[in-house]
PDB file of C-alpha atoms in Angstrom:
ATOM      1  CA  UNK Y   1       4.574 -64.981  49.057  1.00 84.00           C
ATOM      2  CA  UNK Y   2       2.402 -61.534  49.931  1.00 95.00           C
ATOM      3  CA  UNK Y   3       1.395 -61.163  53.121  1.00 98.00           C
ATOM      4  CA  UNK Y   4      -2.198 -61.129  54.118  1.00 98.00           C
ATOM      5  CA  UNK Y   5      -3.263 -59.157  57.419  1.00 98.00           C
ATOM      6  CA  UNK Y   6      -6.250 -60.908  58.691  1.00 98.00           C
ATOM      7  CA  UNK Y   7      -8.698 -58.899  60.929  1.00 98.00           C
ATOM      8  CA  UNK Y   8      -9.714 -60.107  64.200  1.00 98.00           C
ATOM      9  CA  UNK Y   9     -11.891 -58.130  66.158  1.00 97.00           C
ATOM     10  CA  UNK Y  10     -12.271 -59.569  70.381  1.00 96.00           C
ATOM     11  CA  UNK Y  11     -15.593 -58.952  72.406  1.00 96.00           C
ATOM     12  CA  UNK Y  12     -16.350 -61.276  74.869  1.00 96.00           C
ATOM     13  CA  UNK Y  13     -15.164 -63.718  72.402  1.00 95.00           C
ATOM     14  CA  UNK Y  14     -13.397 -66.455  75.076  1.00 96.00           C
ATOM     15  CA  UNK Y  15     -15.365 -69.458  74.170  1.00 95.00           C
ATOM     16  CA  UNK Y  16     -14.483 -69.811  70.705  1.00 97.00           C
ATOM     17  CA  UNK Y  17     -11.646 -67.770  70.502  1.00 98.00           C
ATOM     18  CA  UNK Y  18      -8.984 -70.389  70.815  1.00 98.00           C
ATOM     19  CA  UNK Y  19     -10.903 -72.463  67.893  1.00 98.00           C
ATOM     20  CA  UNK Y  20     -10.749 -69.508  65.662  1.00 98.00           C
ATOM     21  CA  UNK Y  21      -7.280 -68.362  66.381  1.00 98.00           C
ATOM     22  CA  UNK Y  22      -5.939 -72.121  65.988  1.00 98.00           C
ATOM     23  CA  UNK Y  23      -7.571 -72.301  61.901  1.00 98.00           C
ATOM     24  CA  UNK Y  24      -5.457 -69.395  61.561  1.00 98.00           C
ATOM     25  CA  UNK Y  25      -2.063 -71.429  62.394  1.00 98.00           C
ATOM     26  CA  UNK Y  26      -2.858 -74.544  60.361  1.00 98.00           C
ATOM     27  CA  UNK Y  27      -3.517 -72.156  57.207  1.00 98.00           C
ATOM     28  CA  UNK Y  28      -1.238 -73.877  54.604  1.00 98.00           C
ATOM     29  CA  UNK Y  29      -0.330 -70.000  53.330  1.00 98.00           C
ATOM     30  CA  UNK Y  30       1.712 -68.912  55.873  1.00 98.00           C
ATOM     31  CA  UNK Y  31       2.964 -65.298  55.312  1.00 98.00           C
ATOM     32  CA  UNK Y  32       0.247 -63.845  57.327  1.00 98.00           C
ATOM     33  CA  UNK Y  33      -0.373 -61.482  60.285  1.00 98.00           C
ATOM     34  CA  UNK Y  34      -3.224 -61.756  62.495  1.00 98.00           C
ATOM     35  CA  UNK Y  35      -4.342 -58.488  64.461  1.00 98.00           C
ATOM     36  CA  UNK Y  36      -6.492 -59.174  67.102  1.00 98.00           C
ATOM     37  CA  UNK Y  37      -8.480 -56.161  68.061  1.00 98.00           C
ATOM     38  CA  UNK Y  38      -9.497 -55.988  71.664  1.00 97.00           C
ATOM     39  CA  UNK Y  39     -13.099 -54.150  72.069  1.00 96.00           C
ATOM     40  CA  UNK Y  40     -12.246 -54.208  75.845  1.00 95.00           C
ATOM     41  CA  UNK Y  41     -14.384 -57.788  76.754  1.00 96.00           C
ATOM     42  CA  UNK Y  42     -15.088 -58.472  80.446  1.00 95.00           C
ATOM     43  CA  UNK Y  43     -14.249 -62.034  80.023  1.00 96.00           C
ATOM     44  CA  UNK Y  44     -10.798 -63.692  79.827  1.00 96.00           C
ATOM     45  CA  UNK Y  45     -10.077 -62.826  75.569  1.00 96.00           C
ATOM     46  CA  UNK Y  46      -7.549 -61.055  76.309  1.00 97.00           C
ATOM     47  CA  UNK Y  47      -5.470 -63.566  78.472  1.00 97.00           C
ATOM     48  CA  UNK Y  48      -6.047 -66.274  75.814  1.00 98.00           C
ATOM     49  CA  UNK Y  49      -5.403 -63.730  72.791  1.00 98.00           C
ATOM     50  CA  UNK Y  50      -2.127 -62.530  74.585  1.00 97.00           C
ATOM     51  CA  UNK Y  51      -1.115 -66.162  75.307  1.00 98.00           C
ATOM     52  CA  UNK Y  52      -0.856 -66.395  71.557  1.00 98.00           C
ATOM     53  CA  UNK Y  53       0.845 -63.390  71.355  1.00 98.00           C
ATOM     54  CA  UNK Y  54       3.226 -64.648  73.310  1.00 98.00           C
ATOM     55  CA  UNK Y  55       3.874 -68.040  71.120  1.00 97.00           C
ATOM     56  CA  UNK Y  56       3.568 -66.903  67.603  1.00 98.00           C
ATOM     57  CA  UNK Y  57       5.266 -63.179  66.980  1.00 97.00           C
ATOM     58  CA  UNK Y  58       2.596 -63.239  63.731  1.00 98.00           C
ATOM     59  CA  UNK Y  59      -0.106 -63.009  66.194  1.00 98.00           C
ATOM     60  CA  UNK Y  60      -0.948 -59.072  67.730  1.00 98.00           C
ATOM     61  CA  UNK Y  61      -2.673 -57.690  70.652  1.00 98.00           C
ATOM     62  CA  UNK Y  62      -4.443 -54.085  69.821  1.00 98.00           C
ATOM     63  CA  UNK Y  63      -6.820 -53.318  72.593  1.00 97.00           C
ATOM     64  CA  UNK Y  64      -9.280 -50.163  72.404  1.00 97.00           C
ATOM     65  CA  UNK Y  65      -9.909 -47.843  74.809  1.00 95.00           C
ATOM     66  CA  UNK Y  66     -13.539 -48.182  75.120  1.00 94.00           C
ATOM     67  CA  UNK Y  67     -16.290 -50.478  73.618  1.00 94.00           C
ATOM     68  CA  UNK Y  68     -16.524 -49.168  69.977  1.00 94.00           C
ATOM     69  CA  UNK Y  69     -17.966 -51.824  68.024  1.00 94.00           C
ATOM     70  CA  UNK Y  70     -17.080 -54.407  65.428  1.00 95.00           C
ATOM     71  CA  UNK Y  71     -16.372 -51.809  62.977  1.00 96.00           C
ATOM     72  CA  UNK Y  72     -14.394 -49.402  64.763  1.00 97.00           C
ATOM     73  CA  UNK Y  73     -12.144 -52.064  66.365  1.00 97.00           C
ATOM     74  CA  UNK Y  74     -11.819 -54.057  62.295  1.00 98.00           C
ATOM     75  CA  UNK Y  75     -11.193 -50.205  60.660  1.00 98.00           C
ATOM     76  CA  UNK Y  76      -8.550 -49.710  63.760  1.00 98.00           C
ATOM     77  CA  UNK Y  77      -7.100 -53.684  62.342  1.00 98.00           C
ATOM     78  CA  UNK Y  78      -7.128 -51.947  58.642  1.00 98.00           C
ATOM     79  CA  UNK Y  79      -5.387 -49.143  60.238  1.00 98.00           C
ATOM     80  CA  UNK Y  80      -2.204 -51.022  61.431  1.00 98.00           C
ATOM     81  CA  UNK Y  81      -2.003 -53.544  59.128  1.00 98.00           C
ATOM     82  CA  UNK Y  82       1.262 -54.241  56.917  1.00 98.00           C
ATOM     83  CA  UNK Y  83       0.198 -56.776  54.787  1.00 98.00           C
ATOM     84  CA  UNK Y  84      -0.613 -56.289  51.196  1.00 98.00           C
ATOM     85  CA  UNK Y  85      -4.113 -58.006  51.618  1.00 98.00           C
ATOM     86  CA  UNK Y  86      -6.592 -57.266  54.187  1.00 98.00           C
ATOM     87  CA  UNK Y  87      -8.852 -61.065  55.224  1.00 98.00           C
ATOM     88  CA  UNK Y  88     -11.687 -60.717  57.971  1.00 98.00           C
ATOM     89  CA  UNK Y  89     -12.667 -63.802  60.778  1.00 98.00           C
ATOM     90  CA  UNK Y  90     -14.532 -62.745  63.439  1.00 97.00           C
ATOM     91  CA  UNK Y  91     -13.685 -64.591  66.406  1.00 97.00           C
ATOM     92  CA  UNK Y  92     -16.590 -67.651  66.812  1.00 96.00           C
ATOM     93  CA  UNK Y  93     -15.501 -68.503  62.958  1.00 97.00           C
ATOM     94  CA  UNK Y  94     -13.584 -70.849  61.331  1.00 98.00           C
ATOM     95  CA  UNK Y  95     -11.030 -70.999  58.181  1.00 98.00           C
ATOM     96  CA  UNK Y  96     -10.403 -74.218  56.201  1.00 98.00           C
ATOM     97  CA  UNK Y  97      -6.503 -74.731  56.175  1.00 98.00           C
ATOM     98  CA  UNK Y  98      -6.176 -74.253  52.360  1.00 98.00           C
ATOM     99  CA  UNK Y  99      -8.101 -70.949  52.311  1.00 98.00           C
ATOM    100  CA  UNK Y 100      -5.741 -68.505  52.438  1.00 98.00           C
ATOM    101  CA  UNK Y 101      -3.363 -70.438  50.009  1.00 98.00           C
ATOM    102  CA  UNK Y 102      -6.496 -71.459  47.459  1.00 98.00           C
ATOM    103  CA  UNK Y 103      -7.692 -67.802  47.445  1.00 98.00           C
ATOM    104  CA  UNK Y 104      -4.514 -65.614  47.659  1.00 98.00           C
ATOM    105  CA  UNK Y 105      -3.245 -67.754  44.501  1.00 98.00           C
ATOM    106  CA  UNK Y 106      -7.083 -66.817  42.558  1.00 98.00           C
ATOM    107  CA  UNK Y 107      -6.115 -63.334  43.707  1.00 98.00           C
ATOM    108  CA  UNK Y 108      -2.503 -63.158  42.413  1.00 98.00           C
ATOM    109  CA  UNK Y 109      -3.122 -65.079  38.770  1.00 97.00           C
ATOM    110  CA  UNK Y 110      -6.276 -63.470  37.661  1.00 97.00           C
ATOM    111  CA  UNK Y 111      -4.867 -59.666  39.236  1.00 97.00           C
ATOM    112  CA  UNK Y 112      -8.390 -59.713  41.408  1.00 98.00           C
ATOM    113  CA  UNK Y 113      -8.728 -56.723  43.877  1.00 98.00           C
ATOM    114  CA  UNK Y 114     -11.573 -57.886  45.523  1.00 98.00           C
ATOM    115  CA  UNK Y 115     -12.656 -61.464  46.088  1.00 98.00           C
ATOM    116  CA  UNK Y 116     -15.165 -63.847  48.661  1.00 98.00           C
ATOM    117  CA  UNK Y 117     -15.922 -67.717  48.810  1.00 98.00           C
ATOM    118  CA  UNK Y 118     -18.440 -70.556  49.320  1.00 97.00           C
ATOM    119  CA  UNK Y 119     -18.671 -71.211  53.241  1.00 97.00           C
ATOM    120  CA  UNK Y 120     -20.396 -73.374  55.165  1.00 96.00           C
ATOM    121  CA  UNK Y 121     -22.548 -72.883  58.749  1.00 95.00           C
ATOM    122  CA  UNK Y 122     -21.780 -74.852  61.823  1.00 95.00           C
ATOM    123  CA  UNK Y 123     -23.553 -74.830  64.859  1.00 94.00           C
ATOM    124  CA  UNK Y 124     -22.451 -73.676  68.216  1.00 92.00           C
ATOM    125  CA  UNK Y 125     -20.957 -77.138  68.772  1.00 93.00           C
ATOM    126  CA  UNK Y 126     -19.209 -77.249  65.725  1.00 93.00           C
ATOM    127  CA  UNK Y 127     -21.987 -79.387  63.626  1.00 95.00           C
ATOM    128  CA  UNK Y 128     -22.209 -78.591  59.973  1.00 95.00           C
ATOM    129  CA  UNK Y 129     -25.277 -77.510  58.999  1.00 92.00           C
ATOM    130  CA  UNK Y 130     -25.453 -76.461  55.396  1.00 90.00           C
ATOM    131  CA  UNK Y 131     -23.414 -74.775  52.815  1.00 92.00           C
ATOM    132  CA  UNK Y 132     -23.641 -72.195  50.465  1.00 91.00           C
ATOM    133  CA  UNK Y 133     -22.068 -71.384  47.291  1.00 92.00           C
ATOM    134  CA  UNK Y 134     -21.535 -67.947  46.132  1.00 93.00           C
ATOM    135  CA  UNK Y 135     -21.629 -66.636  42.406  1.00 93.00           C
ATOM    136  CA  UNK Y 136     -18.750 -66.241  40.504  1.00 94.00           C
ATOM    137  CA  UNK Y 137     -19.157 -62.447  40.028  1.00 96.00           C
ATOM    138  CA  UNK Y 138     -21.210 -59.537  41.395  1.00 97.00           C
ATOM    139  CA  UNK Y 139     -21.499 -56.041  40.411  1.00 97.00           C
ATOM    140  CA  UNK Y 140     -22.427 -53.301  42.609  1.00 97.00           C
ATOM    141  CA  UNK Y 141     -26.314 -53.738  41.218  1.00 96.00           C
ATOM    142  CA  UNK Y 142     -26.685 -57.396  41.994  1.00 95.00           C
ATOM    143  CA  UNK Y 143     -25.242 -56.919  46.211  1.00 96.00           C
ATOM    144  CA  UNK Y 144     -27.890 -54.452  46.620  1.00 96.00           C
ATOM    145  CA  UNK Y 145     -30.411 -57.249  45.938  1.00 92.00           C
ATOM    146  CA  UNK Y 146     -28.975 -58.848  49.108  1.00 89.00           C
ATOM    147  CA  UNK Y 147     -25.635 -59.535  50.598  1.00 92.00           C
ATOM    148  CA  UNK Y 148     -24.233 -62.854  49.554  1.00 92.00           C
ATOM    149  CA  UNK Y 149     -20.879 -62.244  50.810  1.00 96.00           C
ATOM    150  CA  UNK Y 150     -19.479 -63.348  53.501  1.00 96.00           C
ATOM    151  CA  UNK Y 151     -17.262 -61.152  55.979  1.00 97.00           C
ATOM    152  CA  UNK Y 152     -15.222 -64.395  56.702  1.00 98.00           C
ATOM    153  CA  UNK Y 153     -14.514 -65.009  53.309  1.00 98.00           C
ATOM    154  CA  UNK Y 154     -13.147 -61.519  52.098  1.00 98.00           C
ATOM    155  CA  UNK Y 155     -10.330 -60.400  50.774  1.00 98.00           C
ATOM    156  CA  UNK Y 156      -9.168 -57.435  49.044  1.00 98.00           C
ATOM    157  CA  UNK Y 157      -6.130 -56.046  47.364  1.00 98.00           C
ATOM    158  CA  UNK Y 158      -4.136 -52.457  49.123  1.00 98.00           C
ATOM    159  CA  UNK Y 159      -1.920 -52.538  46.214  1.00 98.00           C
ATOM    160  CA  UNK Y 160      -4.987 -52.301  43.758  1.00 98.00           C
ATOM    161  CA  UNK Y 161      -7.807 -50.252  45.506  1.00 98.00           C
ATOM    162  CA  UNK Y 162      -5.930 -49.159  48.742  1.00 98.00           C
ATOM    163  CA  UNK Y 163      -7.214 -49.181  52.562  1.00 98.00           C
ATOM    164  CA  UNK Y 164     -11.126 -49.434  52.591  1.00 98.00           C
ATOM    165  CA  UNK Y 165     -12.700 -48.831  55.632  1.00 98.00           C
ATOM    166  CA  UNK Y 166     -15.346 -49.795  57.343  1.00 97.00           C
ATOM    167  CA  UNK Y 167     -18.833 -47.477  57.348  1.00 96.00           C
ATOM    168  CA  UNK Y 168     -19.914 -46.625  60.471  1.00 94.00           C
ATOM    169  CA  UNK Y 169     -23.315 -45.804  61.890  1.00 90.00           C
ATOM    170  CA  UNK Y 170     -24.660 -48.411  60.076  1.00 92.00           C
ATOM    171  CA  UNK Y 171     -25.001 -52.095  61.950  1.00 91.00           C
ATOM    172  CA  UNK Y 172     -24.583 -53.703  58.134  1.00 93.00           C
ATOM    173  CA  UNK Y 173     -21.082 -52.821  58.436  1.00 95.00           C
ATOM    174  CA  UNK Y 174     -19.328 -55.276  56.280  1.00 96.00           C
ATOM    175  CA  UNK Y 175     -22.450 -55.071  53.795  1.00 97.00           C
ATOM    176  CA  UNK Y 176     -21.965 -51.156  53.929  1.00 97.00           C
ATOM    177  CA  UNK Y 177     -18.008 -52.055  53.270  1.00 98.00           C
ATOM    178  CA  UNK Y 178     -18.673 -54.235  49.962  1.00 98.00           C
ATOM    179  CA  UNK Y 179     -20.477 -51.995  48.332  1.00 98.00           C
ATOM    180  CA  UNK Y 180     -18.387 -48.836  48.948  1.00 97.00           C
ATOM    181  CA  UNK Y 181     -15.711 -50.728  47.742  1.00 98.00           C
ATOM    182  CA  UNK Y 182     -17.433 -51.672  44.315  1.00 98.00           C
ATOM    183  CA  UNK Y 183     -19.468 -48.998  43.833  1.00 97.00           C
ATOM    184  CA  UNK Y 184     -16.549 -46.236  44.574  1.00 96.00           C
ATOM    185  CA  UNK Y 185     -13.547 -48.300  42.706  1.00 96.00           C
ATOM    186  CA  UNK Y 186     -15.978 -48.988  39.921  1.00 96.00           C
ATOM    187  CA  UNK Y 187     -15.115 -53.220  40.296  1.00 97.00           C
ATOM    188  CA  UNK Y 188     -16.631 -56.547  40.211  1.00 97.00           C
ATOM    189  CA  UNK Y 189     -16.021 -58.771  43.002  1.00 98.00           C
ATOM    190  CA  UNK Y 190     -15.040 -62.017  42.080  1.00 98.00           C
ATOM    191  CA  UNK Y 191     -15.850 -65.491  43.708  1.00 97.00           C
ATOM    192  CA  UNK Y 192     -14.464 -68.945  44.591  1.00 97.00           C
ATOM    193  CA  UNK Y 193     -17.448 -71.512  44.501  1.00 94.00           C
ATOM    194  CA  UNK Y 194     -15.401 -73.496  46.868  1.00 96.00           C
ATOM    195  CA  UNK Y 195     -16.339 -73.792  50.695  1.00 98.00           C
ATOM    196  CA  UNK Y 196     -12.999 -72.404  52.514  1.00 98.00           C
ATOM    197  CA  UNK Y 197     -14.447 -71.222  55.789  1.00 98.00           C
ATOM    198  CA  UNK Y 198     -17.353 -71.865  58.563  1.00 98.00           C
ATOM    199  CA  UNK Y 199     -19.809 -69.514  59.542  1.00 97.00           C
ATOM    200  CA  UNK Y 200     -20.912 -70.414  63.285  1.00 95.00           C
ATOM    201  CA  UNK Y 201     -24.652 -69.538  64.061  1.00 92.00           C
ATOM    202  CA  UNK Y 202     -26.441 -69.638  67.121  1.00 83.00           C
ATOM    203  CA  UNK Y 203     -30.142 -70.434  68.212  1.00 78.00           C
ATOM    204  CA  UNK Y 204     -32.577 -68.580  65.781  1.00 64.00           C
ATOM    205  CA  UNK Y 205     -32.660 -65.138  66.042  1.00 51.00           C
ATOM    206  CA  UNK Y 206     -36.024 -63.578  66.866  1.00 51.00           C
ATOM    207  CA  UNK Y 207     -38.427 -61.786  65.051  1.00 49.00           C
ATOM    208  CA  UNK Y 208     -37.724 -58.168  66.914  1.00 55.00           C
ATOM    209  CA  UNK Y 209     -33.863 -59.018  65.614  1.00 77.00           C
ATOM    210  CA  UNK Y 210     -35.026 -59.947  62.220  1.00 76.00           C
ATOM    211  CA  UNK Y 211     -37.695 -56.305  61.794  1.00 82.00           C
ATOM    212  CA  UNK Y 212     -33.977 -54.642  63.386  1.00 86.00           C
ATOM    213  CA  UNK Y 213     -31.880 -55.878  60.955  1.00 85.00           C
ATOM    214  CA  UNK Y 214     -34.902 -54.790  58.017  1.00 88.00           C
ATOM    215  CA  UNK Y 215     -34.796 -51.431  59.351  1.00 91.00           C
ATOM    216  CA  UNK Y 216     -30.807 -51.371  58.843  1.00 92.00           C
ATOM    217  CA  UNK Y 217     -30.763 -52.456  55.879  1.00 93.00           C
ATOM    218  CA  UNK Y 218     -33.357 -50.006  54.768  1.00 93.00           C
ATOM    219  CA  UNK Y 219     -31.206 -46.992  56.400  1.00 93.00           C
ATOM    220  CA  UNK Y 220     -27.865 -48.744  54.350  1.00 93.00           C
ATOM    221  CA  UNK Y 221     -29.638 -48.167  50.782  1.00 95.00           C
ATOM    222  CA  UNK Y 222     -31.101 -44.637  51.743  1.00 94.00           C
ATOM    223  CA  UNK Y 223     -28.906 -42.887  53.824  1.00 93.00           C
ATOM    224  CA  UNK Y 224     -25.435 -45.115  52.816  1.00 91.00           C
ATOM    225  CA  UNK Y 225     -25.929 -45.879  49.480  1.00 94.00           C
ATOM    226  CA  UNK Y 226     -28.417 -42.640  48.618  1.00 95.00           C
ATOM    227  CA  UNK Y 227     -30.535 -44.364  46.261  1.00 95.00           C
ATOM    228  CA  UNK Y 228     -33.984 -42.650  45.665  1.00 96.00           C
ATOM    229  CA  UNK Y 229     -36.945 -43.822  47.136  1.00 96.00           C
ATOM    230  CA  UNK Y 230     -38.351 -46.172  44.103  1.00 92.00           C
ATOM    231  CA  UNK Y 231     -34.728 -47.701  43.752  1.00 95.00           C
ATOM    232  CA  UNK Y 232     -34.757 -48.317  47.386  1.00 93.00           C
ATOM    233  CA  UNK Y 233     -37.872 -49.912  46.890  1.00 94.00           C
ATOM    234  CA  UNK Y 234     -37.142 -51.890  44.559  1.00 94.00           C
ATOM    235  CA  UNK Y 235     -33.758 -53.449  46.072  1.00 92.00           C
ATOM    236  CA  UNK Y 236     -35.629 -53.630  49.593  1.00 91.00           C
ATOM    237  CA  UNK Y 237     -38.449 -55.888  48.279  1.00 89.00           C
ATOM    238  CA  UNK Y 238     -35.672 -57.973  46.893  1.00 84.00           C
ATOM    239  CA  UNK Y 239     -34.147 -58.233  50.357  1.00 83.00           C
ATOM    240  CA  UNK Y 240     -37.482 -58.997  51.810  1.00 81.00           C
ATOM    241  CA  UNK Y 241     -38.573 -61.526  49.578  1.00 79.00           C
ATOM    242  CA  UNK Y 242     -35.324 -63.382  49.773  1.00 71.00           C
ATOM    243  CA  UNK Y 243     -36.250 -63.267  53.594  1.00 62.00           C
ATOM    244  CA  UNK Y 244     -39.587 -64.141  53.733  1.00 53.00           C
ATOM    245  CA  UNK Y 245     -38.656 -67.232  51.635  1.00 54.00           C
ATOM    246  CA  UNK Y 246     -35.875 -68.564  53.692  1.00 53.00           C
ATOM    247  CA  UNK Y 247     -37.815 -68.289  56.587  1.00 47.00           C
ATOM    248  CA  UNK Y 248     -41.358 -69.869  55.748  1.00 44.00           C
ATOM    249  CA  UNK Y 249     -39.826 -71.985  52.288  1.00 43.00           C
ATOM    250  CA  UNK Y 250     -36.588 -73.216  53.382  1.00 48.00           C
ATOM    251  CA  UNK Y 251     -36.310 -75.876  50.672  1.00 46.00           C
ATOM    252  CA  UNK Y 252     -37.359 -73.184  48.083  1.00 40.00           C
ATOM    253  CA  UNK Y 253     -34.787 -70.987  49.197  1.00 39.00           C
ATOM    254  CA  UNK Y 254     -31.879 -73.596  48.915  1.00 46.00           C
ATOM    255  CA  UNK Y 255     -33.116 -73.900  45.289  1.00 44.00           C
ATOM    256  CA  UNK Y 256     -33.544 -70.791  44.651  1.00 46.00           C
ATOM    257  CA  UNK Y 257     -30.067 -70.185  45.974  1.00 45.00           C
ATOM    258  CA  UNK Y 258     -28.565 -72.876  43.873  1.00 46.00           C
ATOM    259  CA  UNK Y 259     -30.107 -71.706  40.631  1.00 44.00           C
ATOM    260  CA  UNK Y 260     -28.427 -68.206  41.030  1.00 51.00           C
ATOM    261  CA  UNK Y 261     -25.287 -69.211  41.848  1.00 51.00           C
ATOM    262  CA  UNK Y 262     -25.860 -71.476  38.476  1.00 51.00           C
ATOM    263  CA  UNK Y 263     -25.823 -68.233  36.548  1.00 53.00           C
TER     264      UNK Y 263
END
């Protein structure tokens, strides 16, 4: 049994915390380590993190020096972790208790360096909302369309492709992270149409947050991925469409959404 290190990182994170830690411990797979990475919260994370600790010698503390960000404090989890696979949960989300085992054992018999699931959203309360299923395959080309991944659903292989880390300067960090990893190690990644995690969400974001995360995105396939302008164009207007339809054509979308993964 390989062990996975599963990357945790900790800001302000108290109220779910506990949840997210415990999906870890009823994972069926059990030759994990989970590195909990500190981004030095002002609430009590740390005491609940450390209580942990304390119980389950699998479980880590690493606490930063200063508030970095997500993807400093997961690239610093990367950093000191043992395990032949590298797994991300932030610390509001949730793991099904067969996901590790289901998706370590895909991994392992197909010789899969990089791989992602189906999840599902909750709400803040824990309420499913929806789920959605995930293509078997993607190439570099089809995730600049739009991310469909993920980051609680990822895994990938040291002993194949080696420690990947994070982009930074970029607030798509995990996005920025996928494609890196396909586009510099020439892969696919590969998918299990199988819901083995939760995704929580929170009241809708708003429209400032939503022309923010537009503007990142555009800055990821210029500046990150260095396309030219009329290939930037073109995967932008992908990601924009895709938005404009989820938010004024729900129903559409969830179609839409069902027909790809289909293909």
């Amino acid at each position: 049994m390989k062990k996975v290190s599963i990357i945790m990182p900790l800001y302000n994170s108290a109220r779910f915390l506990a949840a997210s830690i415990d999906s870890v411990l009823k994972q069926k797979y059990t030759n994990w380590e989970l590195i909990l990475i500190d981004d030095c919260s002002g609430d009590d994370s740390v005491v609940i993190a450390q209580t942990y600790c304390d119980k389950d010698s699998r479980i880590k503390l690493v606490r930063l020096n200063k508030n970095s960000g997500a993807a400093v404090a997961r690239n610093r989890g990367i950093e000191v972790a043992e395990g032949r696979f590298i797994a991300f949960l932030d610390s509001d989300d949730l793991w099904l208790p067969e996901k590790l085992d289901i998706q370590i054992q895909f991994m392992l018999e197909n010789k899969i360096a990089f791989s992602y699931t189906a999840y599902k959203k909750i709400d803040e309360y824990g309420v499913d909302l929806f789920e959605l299923g995930v293509p078997t395959s993607l190439s570099y080309q089809a995730l600049l369309k739009a991310c469909v991944i993920g980051c609680l659903t990822v895994i990938y292989d040291i002993s194949q492709i080696g420690k990947v880390y994070m982009p930074l300067g970029t607030k798509r960090e995990d996005y920025a992270l996928w494609l890196k990893i396909l586009r510099e190690k020439d892969i696919q990644a590969q998918g299990v149409n199988k819901v083995l995690a939760s995704y929580r969400v929170y009241p809708h974001q708003s429209s400032s947050k939503k022309l923010t995360m537009a503007k990142e995105n555009w800055r990821l396939l210029r500046q990150h991925e260095g396309l030219k302008i009329f290939s930037a164009c073109y995967f932008f207007s992908n990601y924009a469409c895709r938005g404009l339809v989820r938010d004024k054509f729900p129903s559409l979308a969830k179609l839409l959404h069902i027909l790809e993964v289909a293909e």
